[in-house]
Tab-separated table of C-alpha atoms in Angstrom:
chain	number	residue	atom	x	y	z
A	23	UNK	CA	35.841	-8.149	24.119
A	24	UNK	CA	33.686	-10.406	26.336
A	25	UNK	CA	31.503	-12.806	24.261
A	26	UNK	CA	27.862	-12.684	24.523
A	27	UNK	CA	26.108	-15.939	25.681
A	28	UNK	CA	22.722	-16.801	24.071
A	29	UNK	CA	20.580	-18.901	26.276
A	30	UNK	CA	17.567	-20.264	24.519
A	31	UNK	CA	17.872	-23.866	23.576
A	32	UNK	CA	17.480	-27.084	25.704
A	33	UNK	CA	19.528	-29.344	23.424
A	34	UNK	CA	22.580	-29.199	21.290
A	35	UNK	CA	22.746	-26.586	18.448
A	36	UNK	CA	22.380	-27.728	14.860
A	37	UNK	CA	22.889	-24.648	12.939
A	38	UNK	CA	23.307	-20.881	13.338
A	39	UNK	CA	22.772	-18.335	10.429
A	40	UNK	CA	23.131	-14.562	10.205
A	41	UNK	CA	20.919	-12.590	7.909
A	42	UNK	CA	22.471	-10.556	5.063
A	43	UNK	CA	22.627	-7.274	7.064
A	44	UNK	CA	24.171	-9.190	10.090
A	45	UNK	CA	21.828	-7.614	12.675
A	46	UNK	CA	20.027	-10.868	13.263
A	47	UNK	CA	21.039	-14.356	14.247
A	48	UNK	CA	18.874	-17.477	13.537
A	49	UNK	CA	19.532	-20.662	15.442
A	50	UNK	CA	18.046	-24.093	15.582
A	51	UNK	CA	18.859	-27.172	17.788
A	52	UNK	CA	17.796	-30.741	18.600
A	53	UNK	CA	14.870	-29.222	20.472
A	54	UNK	CA	11.857	-28.189	18.449
A	55	UNK	CA	12.092	-24.436	18.744
A	56	UNK	CA	14.164	-22.340	16.336
A	57	UNK	CA	15.038	-18.818	17.711
A	58	UNK	CA	15.954	-15.452	16.384
A	59	UNK	CA	18.239	-12.947	18.263
A	60	UNK	CA	19.648	-9.492	18.055
A	61	UNK	CA	23.380	-9.928	17.091
A	62	UNK	CA	24.385	-6.671	18.883
A	63	UNK	CA	23.306	-7.690	22.401
A	64	UNK	CA	22.141	-11.272	22.189
A	65	UNK	CA	18.615	-10.432	23.053
A	66	UNK	CA	16.151	-13.129	21.862
A	67	UNK	CA	13.469	-11.532	19.627
A	68	UNK	CA	11.225	-14.702	19.511
A	69	UNK	CA	10.785	-18.258	18.451
A	70	UNK	CA	9.296	-20.156	15.645
A	71	UNK	CA	6.783	-22.629	17.236
A	72	UNK	CA	5.349	-25.595	15.273
A	73	UNK	CA	7.845	-28.354	14.910
A	74	UNK	CA	7.560	-31.622	16.832
A	75	UNK	CA	11.196	-32.930	16.428
A	76	UNK	CA	14.751	-31.857	16.147
A	77	UNK	CA	15.412	-28.941	13.760
A	78	UNK	CA	18.326	-29.755	11.666
A	79	UNK	CA	18.497	-26.764	9.344
A	80	UNK	CA	17.462	-22.982	9.216
A	81	UNK	CA	17.771	-20.355	6.554
A	82	UNK	CA	16.627	-16.764	5.972
A	83	UNK	CA	15.938	-15.215	2.616
A	84	UNK	CA	17.918	-12.165	1.292
A	85	UNK	CA	15.499	-9.470	2.576
A	86	UNK	CA	14.744	-11.145	5.911
A	87	UNK	CA	11.071	-11.514	5.424
A	88	UNK	CA	10.929	-15.418	5.489
A	89	UNK	CA	12.516	-18.092	7.447
A	90	UNK	CA	12.953	-21.737	6.413
A	91	UNK	CA	13.362	-24.603	8.760
A	92	UNK	CA	13.826	-28.403	8.122
A	93	UNK	CA	13.051	-30.947	10.730
A	94	UNK	CA	13.290	-34.564	11.806
A	95	UNK	CA	9.353	-34.438	12.322
A	96	UNK	CA	9.127	-35.067	8.387
A	97	UNK	CA	8.367	-31.363	7.509
A	98	UNK	CA	9.925	-28.262	6.084
A	99	UNK	CA	8.219	-24.961	7.119
A	100	UNK	CA	8.359	-21.394	5.845
A	101	UNK	CA	7.731	-18.736	8.561
A	102	UNK	CA	7.066	-14.962	8.532
A	103	UNK	CA	10.164	-13.463	10.112
A	104	UNK	CA	8.388	-10.437	11.461
A	105	UNK	CA	5.490	-12.216	13.358
A	106	UNK	CA	6.877	-15.784	13.653
A	107	UNK	CA	3.662	-17.054	11.955
A	108	UNK	CA	3.907	-20.247	9.987
A	109	UNK	CA	3.152	-19.593	6.301
A	110	UNK	CA	3.611	-22.875	4.640
A	111	UNK	CA	3.932	-26.477	5.815
A	112	UNK	CA	5.649	-28.920	3.342
A	113	UNK	CA	5.212	-32.462	4.597
A	114	UNK	CA	7.821	-35.092	3.613
A	115	UNK	CA	8.075	-38.756	3.783
A	116	UNK	CA	11.315	-38.715	5.878
A	117	UNK	CA	13.268	-36.393	7.948
A	118	UNK	CA	14.422	-33.098	6.375
A	119	UNK	CA	18.288	-32.762	6.679
A	120	UNK	CA	19.061	-29.575	4.889
A	121	UNK	CA	17.219	-26.655	3.474
A	122	UNK	CA	17.923	-23.150	2.081
A	123	UNK	CA	16.560	-20.328	-0.076
A	124	UNK	CA	18.235	-19.424	-3.424
A	125	UNK	CA	20.062	-15.972	-3.495
A	126	UNK	CA	17.084	-14.303	-5.088
A	127	UNK	CA	14.594	-15.864	-2.641
A	128	UNK	CA	12.518	-17.069	-5.535
A	129	UNK	CA	13.259	-20.820	-4.801
A	130	UNK	CA	13.775	-22.957	-1.869
A	131	UNK	CA	15.264	-26.446	-1.674
A	132	UNK	CA	15.375	-29.160	0.879
A	133	UNK	CA	16.859	-32.634	1.037
A	134	UNK	CA	15.387	-35.714	2.748
A	135	UNK	CA	17.040	-38.594	4.571
A	136	UNK	CA	17.580	-42.032	3.178
A	137	UNK	CA	15.612	-44.220	5.574
A	138	UNK	CA	12.623	-46.532	5.818
A	139	UNK	CA	13.247	-47.866	2.353
A	140	UNK	CA	13.016	-44.381	0.886
A	141	UNK	CA	15.913	-42.728	-1.204
A	142	UNK	CA	17.456	-39.350	-0.301
A	143	UNK	CA	15.965	-36.625	-2.508
A	144	UNK	CA	16.415	-32.969	-3.387
A	145	UNK	CA	13.193	-31.054	-3.622
A	146	UNK	CA	13.112	-27.611	-5.278
A	147	UNK	CA	9.987	-25.284	-4.945
A	148	UNK	CA	9.043	-22.031	-6.447
A	149	UNK	CA	8.317	-19.741	-3.328
A	150	UNK	CA	5.446	-18.112	-5.168
A	151	UNK	CA	3.763	-21.533	-5.774
A	152	UNK	CA	4.008	-23.196	-2.456
A	153	UNK	CA	0.261	-23.572	-2.090
A	154	UNK	CA	0.279	-26.404	-4.677
A	155	UNK	CA	2.589	-28.483	-2.601
A	156	UNK	CA	4.186	-29.699	-5.772
A	157	UNK	CA	7.856	-29.224	-6.338
A	158	UNK	CA	9.292	-27.896	-9.453
A	159	UNK	CA	12.045	-30.520	-9.513
A	160	UNK	CA	12.820	-33.714	-7.578
A	161	UNK	CA	16.286	-35.039	-7.853
A	162	UNK	CA	16.682	-38.679	-6.387
A	163	UNK	CA	20.138	-39.446	-4.876
A	164	UNK	CA	21.376	-42.989	-5.460
A	165	UNK	CA	24.537	-42.583	-3.458
A	166	UNK	CA	24.695	-41.995	0.465
A	167	UNK	CA	22.425	-39.381	1.911
A	168	UNK	CA	23.091	-35.656	1.724
A	169	UNK	CA	24.267	-34.118	5.119
A	170	UNK	CA	24.865	-30.541	3.854
A	171	UNK	CA	23.684	-28.525	0.804
A	172	UNK	CA	23.887	-24.938	-0.432
A	173	UNK	CA	22.819	-23.195	-3.607
A	174	UNK	CA	25.519	-22.216	-6.109
A	175	UNK	CA	25.840	-19.054	-8.019
A	176	UNK	CA	23.032	-17.831	-10.385
A	177	UNK	CA	20.697	-20.684	-8.910
A	178	UNK	CA	22.194	-22.977	-11.611
A	179	UNK	CA	23.295	-25.776	-9.386
A	180	UNK	CA	23.299	-27.115	-5.830
A	181	UNK	CA	26.487	-28.153	-4.041
A	182	UNK	CA	25.938	-31.065	-1.739
A	183	UNK	CA	28.176	-32.853	0.824
A	184	UNK	CA	27.285	-36.580	1.385
A	185	UNK	CA	27.614	-38.955	4.412
A	186	UNK	CA	30.492	-40.865	2.771
A	187	UNK	CA	32.484	-37.756	2.312
A	188	UNK	CA	31.741	-37.066	-1.285
A	189	UNK	CA	30.979	-33.485	-2.558
A	190	UNK	CA	28.614	-33.285	-5.563
A	191	UNK	CA	27.017	-30.692	-7.654
A	192	UNK	CA	23.551	-31.135	-9.011
A	193	UNK	CA	22.567	-29.101	-12.064
A	194	UNK	CA	19.233	-27.434	-11.668
A	195	UNK	CA	19.161	-25.039	-14.670
A	196	UNK	CA	16.162	-26.915	-16.057
A	197	UNK	CA	14.022	-25.293	-13.439
A	198	UNK	CA	13.827	-22.090	-15.561
A	199	UNK	CA	12.195	-24.190	-18.269
A	200	UNK	CA	9.724	-25.774	-15.794
A	201	UNK	CA	8.943	-22.489	-14.091
A	202	UNK	CA	9.957	-19.528	-16.374
A	203	UNK	CA	10.249	-16.080	-14.880
A	204	UNK	CA	7.068	-13.907	-15.377
A	205	UNK	CA	7.352	-10.295	-14.701
A	206	UNK	CA	4.217	-8.526	-13.692
A	207	UNK	CA	3.579	-4.889	-14.292
A	208	UNK	CA	2.027	-4.339	-10.936
A	209	UNK	CA	2.065	-6.047	-7.544
A	210	UNK	CA	-0.582	-8.506	-6.473
A	211	UNK	CA	-2.047	-6.146	-3.820
A	212	UNK	CA	-4.259	-2.992	-4.307
A	213	UNK	CA	-3.226	0.424	-2.874
A	214	UNK	CA	-6.634	2.055	-1.899
A	215	UNK	CA	-7.571	-0.571	0.796
A	216	UNK	CA	-4.100	-0.060	2.380
A	217	UNK	CA	-4.520	3.677	2.507
A	218	UNK	CA	-7.934	3.320	4.015
A	219	UNK	CA	-6.531	1.102	6.681
A	220	UNK	CA	-3.972	3.678	7.616
A	221	UNK	CA	-6.820	5.907	8.699
A	222	UNK	CA	-7.932	3.792	11.404
A	223	UNK	CA	-6.590	1.926	14.563
A	224	UNK	CA	-3.897	0.674	15.142
A	225	UNK	CA	-2.387	3.543	12.871
A	226	UNK	CA	-4.416	6.264	14.493
A	227	UNK	CA	-4.293	8.486	16.511
A	228	UNK	CA	-0.645	9.262	15.717
A	229	UNK	CA	-0.110	10.817	19.081
A	230	UNK	CA	-0.850	7.689	21.133
A	231	UNK	CA	-0.676	4.630	18.780
A	232	UNK	CA	2.089	2.106	19.311
A	233	UNK	CA	5.463	3.330	17.996
A	234	UNK	CA	5.644	0.360	15.685
A	235	UNK	CA	2.652	1.236	13.851
A	236	UNK	CA	3.610	5.074	13.827
A	237	UNK	CA	7.018	3.877	12.343
A	238	UNK	CA	5.372	1.654	9.696
A	239	UNK	CA	3.013	4.288	8.534
A	240	UNK	CA	5.535	7.107	8.425
A	241	UNK	CA	8.030	5.010	6.289
A	242	UNK	CA	5.053	3.749	4.015
A	243	UNK	CA	3.800	7.395	3.371
A	244	UNK	CA	7.256	8.721	2.818
A	245	UNK	CA	8.064	5.895	0.358
A	246	UNK	CA	4.711	6.566	-1.466
A	247	UNK	CA	5.000	10.454	-1.466
A	248	UNK	CA	8.647	10.512	-2.768
A	249	UNK	CA	8.954	7.121	-4.563
A	250	UNK	CA	12.320	6.651	-3.086
A	251	UNK	CA	14.391	3.472	-2.947
A	252	UNK	CA	14.746	1.823	0.513
A	253	UNK	CA	18.521	2.662	0.486
A	254	UNK	CA	17.593	6.406	-0.052
A	255	UNK	CA	15.130	6.301	2.793
A	256	UNK	CA	17.768	4.651	4.937
A	257	UNK	CA	20.127	7.542	4.167
A	258	UNK	CA	17.799	10.270	5.403
A	259	UNK	CA	18.735	12.256	8.532
A	260	UNK	CA	17.237	14.594	11.196
A	261	UNK	CA	20.114	16.871	11.574
A	262	UNK	CA	19.751	20.500	10.343
A	263	UNK	CA	21.863	19.894	7.354
A	264	UNK	CA	19.690	17.209	6.016
A	265	UNK	CA	16.145	18.177	7.165
A	266	UNK	CA	14.508	21.416	6.944
A	267	UNK	CA	10.870	22.289	8.128
A	268	UNK	CA	9.108	24.695	5.700
A	269	UNK	CA	5.679	26.430	5.475
A	270	UNK	CA	4.252	23.948	3.001
A	271	UNK	CA	6.146	20.683	4.018
A	272	UNK	CA	9.484	19.198	4.988
A	273	UNK	CA	12.562	19.083	2.838
A	274	UNK	CA	14.961	16.066	3.225
A	275	UNK	CA	18.353	15.623	1.789
A	276	UNK	CA	20.056	12.215	1.973
A	277	UNK	CA	23.423	11.938	3.907
A	278	UNK	CA	26.021	13.893	1.957
A	279	UNK	CA	28.161	10.699	1.544
A	280	UNK	CA	25.306	8.857	-0.013
A	281	UNK	CA	25.176	8.291	-3.755
A	282	UNK	CA	22.337	6.774	-5.526
A	283	UNK	CA	22.790	4.488	-8.544
A	284	UNK	CA	21.323	7.018	-10.884
A	285	UNK	CA	23.205	10.057	-9.633
A	286	UNK	CA	25.723	11.472	-12.178
A	287	UNK	CA	29.097	12.498	-11.008
A	288	UNK	CA	29.401	16.291	-10.469
A	289	UNK	CA	25.661	16.764	-10.351
A	290	UNK	CA	24.237	18.134	-7.066
A	291	UNK	CA	21.721	16.076	-5.262
A	292	UNK	CA	18.221	17.701	-5.213
A	293	UNK	CA	16.261	17.217	-1.865
A	294	UNK	CA	13.200	15.279	-1.350
A	295	UNK	CA	10.079	17.323	-0.523
A	296	UNK	CA	7.356	15.856	1.612
A	297	UNK	CA	4.421	18.153	1.306
A	298	UNK	CA	1.523	19.159	3.795
A	299	UNK	CA	-1.831	18.074	2.423
A	300	UNK	CA	-3.831	20.848	4.051
A	301	UNK	CA	-4.291	22.664	0.763
A	302	UNK	CA	-5.361	19.552	-1.113
A	303	UNK	CA	-7.513	17.641	1.442
A	304	UNK	CA	-11.184	17.664	0.657
A	305	UNK	CA	-12.305	15.371	3.399
A	306	UNK	CA	-11.185	14.943	7.143
A	307	UNK	CA	-9.799	11.403	6.435
A	308	UNK	CA	-7.457	12.809	3.665
A	309	UNK	CA	-5.429	14.701	6.406
A	310	UNK	CA	-4.868	11.362	8.163
A	311	UNK	CA	-2.810	10.361	5.065
A	312	UNK	CA	-0.557	13.472	4.965
A	313	UNK	CA	3.077	12.166	4.966
A	314	UNK	CA	4.246	15.514	6.437
A	315	UNK	CA	1.790	15.080	9.348
A	316	UNK	CA	3.149	11.491	10.031
A	317	UNK	CA	6.733	12.654	9.583
A	318	UNK	CA	6.357	15.566	12.146
A	319	UNK	CA	4.763	13.299	14.754
A	320	UNK	CA	7.465	10.577	14.215
A	321	UNK	CA	10.194	13.099	14.790
A	322	UNK	CA	8.530	14.462	17.924
A	323	UNK	CA	7.851	11.122	19.465
A	324	UNK	CA	11.261	9.668	18.840
A	325	UNK	CA	13.203	12.761	19.881
A	326	UNK	CA	13.733	11.526	23.580
A	327	UNK	CA	14.551	7.971	22.426
A	328	UNK	CA	17.552	8.624	20.057
A	329	UNK	CA	20.268	9.643	22.312
A	330	UNK	CA	22.884	10.908	19.667
A	331	UNK	CA	21.423	8.948	16.719
A	332	UNK	CA	20.695	11.292	13.751
A	333	UNK	CA	19.329	8.757	11.284
A	334	UNK	CA	15.712	9.602	10.601
A	335	UNK	CA	14.362	6.175	11.162
A	336	UNK	CA	15.385	4.198	14.192
A	337	UNK	CA	14.195	0.792	15.545
A	338	UNK	CA	11.239	0.798	17.689
A	339	UNK	CA	12.241	-2.023	20.000
A	340	UNK	CA	11.939	-0.887	23.705
A	341	UNK	CA	15.233	0.346	25.019
A	342	UNK	CA	16.860	-0.592	21.763
A	343	UNK	CA	16.714	2.547	19.520
A	344	UNK	CA	19.404	2.471	16.984
A	345	UNK	CA	19.655	3.323	13.314
A	346	UNK	CA	17.308	1.103	11.278
A	347	UNK	CA	19.021	-0.945	8.658
A	348	UNK	CA	17.926	-1.107	5.093
A	349	UNK	CA	16.519	-4.580	5.686
A	350	UNK	CA	14.464	-3.370	8.669
A	351	UNK	CA	12.857	-0.559	6.642
A	352	UNK	CA	12.034	-3.166	3.853
A	353	UNK	CA	10.484	-5.386	6.530
A	354	UNK	CA	8.419	-2.427	7.922
A	355	UNK	CA	7.016	-1.580	4.581
A	356	UNK	CA	6.226	-5.222	3.735
A	357	UNK	CA	4.723	-5.735	7.230
A	358	UNK	CA	2.437	-2.860	6.883
A	359	UNK	CA	1.208	-4.042	3.482
A	360	UNK	CA	0.651	-7.546	4.714
A	361	UNK	CA	-1.135	-6.263	7.930
A	362	UNK	CA	-3.546	-4.116	6.003
A	363	UNK	CA	-4.383	-6.590	3.356
A	364	UNK	CA	-4.431	-9.797	5.371
A	365	UNK	CA	-6.725	-8.516	8.105
A	366	UNK	CA	-9.302	-8.151	5.230
A	367	UNK	CA	-8.989	-11.929	4.701
A	368	UNK	CA	-6.793	-11.713	1.692
A	369	UNK	CA	-3.669	-13.980	1.565
A	370	UNK	CA	-0.620	-12.431	-0.114
A	371	UNK	CA	1.892	-14.801	-1.734
A	372	UNK	CA	4.694	-12.208	-2.456
A	373	UNK	CA	5.202	-8.542	-1.274
A	374	UNK	CA	8.260	-6.381	-1.798
A	375	UNK	CA	9.077	-2.975	-0.488
A	376	UNK	CA	9.900	-2.061	-4.068
A	377	UNK	CA	6.138	-2.333	-4.801
A	378	UNK	CA	5.576	1.199	-3.305
A	379	UNK	CA	7.592	2.835	-5.998
A	380	UNK	CA	5.738	0.999	-8.745
A	381	UNK	CA	2.301	1.733	-7.373
A	382	UNK	CA	2.998	5.414	-6.374
A	383	UNK	CA	4.220	6.250	-9.933
A	384	UNK	CA	1.541	4.240	-11.717
A	385	UNK	CA	-1.252	5.808	-9.683
A	386	UNK	CA	0.343	9.311	-10.141
A	387	UNK	CA	0.385	8.817	-13.879
A	388	UNK	CA	-3.160	7.303	-13.893
A	389	UNK	CA	-4.531	10.208	-11.873
A	390	UNK	CA	-3.185	12.868	-14.150
A	391	UNK	CA	0.562	13.375	-13.799
A	392	UNK	CA	2.172	13.592	-17.281
A	393	UNK	CA	5.171	11.360	-18.193
A	394	UNK	CA	7.182	14.561	-18.557
A	395	UNK	CA	6.140	15.674	-14.967
A	396	UNK	CA	7.231	12.383	-13.513
A	397	UNK	CA	10.622	12.535	-15.366
A	398	UNK	CA	11.072	15.994	-14.255
A	399	UNK	CA	10.292	15.091	-10.612
A	400	UNK	CA	13.068	12.388	-10.750
A	401	UNK	CA	16.794	11.986	-11.118
A	402	UNK	CA	16.373	10.450	-14.551
A	403	UNK	CA	18.320	10.432	-17.797
A	404	UNK	CA	15.160	9.633	-19.863
A	405	UNK	CA	11.625	8.373	-19.663
A	406	UNK	CA	12.723	4.702	-20.028
A	407	UNK	CA	14.090	4.581	-16.542
A	408	UNK	CA	10.709	4.051	-14.875
A	409	UNK	CA	12.200	2.572	-11.678
A	410	UNK	CA	13.222	5.212	-9.089
A	411	UNK	CA	11.641	8.654	-8.469
A	412	UNK	CA	12.617	11.729	-6.458
A	413	UNK	CA	10.787	14.916	-5.506
A	414	UNK	CA	12.329	18.069	-7.131
A	415	UNK	CA	13.074	21.585	-5.756
A	416	UNK	CA	9.969	23.196	-7.221
A	417	UNK	CA	7.180	23.215	-4.465
A	418	UNK	CA	4.182	23.132	-6.697
A	419	UNK	CA	5.344	20.275	-8.865
A	420	UNK	CA	6.676	18.422	-5.687
A	421	UNK	CA	3.305	18.511	-3.902
A	422	UNK	CA	1.655	17.475	-7.214
A	423	UNK	CA	3.295	14.104	-7.353
A	424	UNK	CA	2.635	13.201	-3.739
A	425	UNK	CA	-0.963	14.404	-3.975
A	426	UNK	CA	-1.640	12.352	-7.114
A	427	UNK	CA	0.031	9.301	-5.773
A	428	UNK	CA	-1.851	9.142	-2.438
A	429	UNK	CA	-5.038	11.387	-2.429
A	430	UNK	CA	-5.580	10.831	-6.220
A	431	UNK	CA	-5.692	7.171	-5.642
A	432	UNK	CA	-8.397	7.361	-3.035
A	433	UNK	CA	-10.450	9.694	-5.232
A	434	UNK	CA	-10.238	7.393	-8.279
A	435	UNK	CA	-11.137	4.462	-6.126
A	436	UNK	CA	-14.279	6.367	-4.746
A	437	UNK	CA	-15.447	7.304	-8.210
A	438	UNK	CA	-15.006	3.767	-9.346
A	439	UNK	CA	-17.178	2.393	-6.581
A	440	UNK	CA	-19.983	4.991	-7.362
A	441	UNK	CA	-19.930	3.972	-11.092
């Protein structure tokens, strides 16, 4: 097979990295502009502009939402992968030689050069606390400078290669004492403002808005209405065996070869039900949040773009409409949340696609759905498994969950404002 040539750097390459899914390639060079490419056809998606010197190192976190670069301009920078926007600038005393995210993406590390009378150092930061500019741990290196470094398993140590040929490993387990893990019950963003944003431009009108925003909105509303995992949404299909249009909504069945973690052997898979909101909408804007309406329009507008692709969600890049990866679906959900919240002047430190499941079920419970109803609406063994939810094959109960998680949220928010 003929190799694909990627033309985008003016000077010699310093590093190339694939993301976890393998659909994107990240490259940096002795010029000042790192790039990101499609691995399938070599098309350049964009560049990360801001460095003023050679970029020695580049890395991407596990869900492909953030990119990390280290440069000879005495800086390490964190970028938004989707937009190319610089999120954080970490200034250093000397050039940054290596950098990398930990496996979970919670921490990042970089190493600096030994020069100008300053020692080589390893700096480790909590990604959720970058604003402070203060590292969690700094490890001074007395021997020759580090020229390569990677995280070891379980984020317990860093393996480093030195200029003199030595390979060392540095224990960083103490970071968990400095910055212990704190689990929050709910995400750091609020659902009602996001839902209201989906009723306006650029997400409306559905028939003429940019395909990117239609895709984001449809994925988000399906995730909220069904509380499905990203992997489950990724397994949905438009063929007649997996999608059925009904009077009161749309029934979706994941690919028959797909098995969720919670599915029991020998137990048939119950389809997801995405209901129409016609019966429940009390205001005109309510209908703009109908997941069934968004899904119908999405299927209609992508029909001529698919060729033979039967996956429900496809990439929206012009002339490049292939099955969307799980990472892409995660990025779309995160990008929509960030767009809706940050356009209101609120900066988010951390957003996960998983947040939709936590919020949809919490709001449904808050707005009147009983624990028994939620358990019944899901593939659960018991109530303690409050992590993943599915719509069941009883229309009235199916619609109730979606209605309470989306419309119920807005009504509760409206009453709160009046009070």
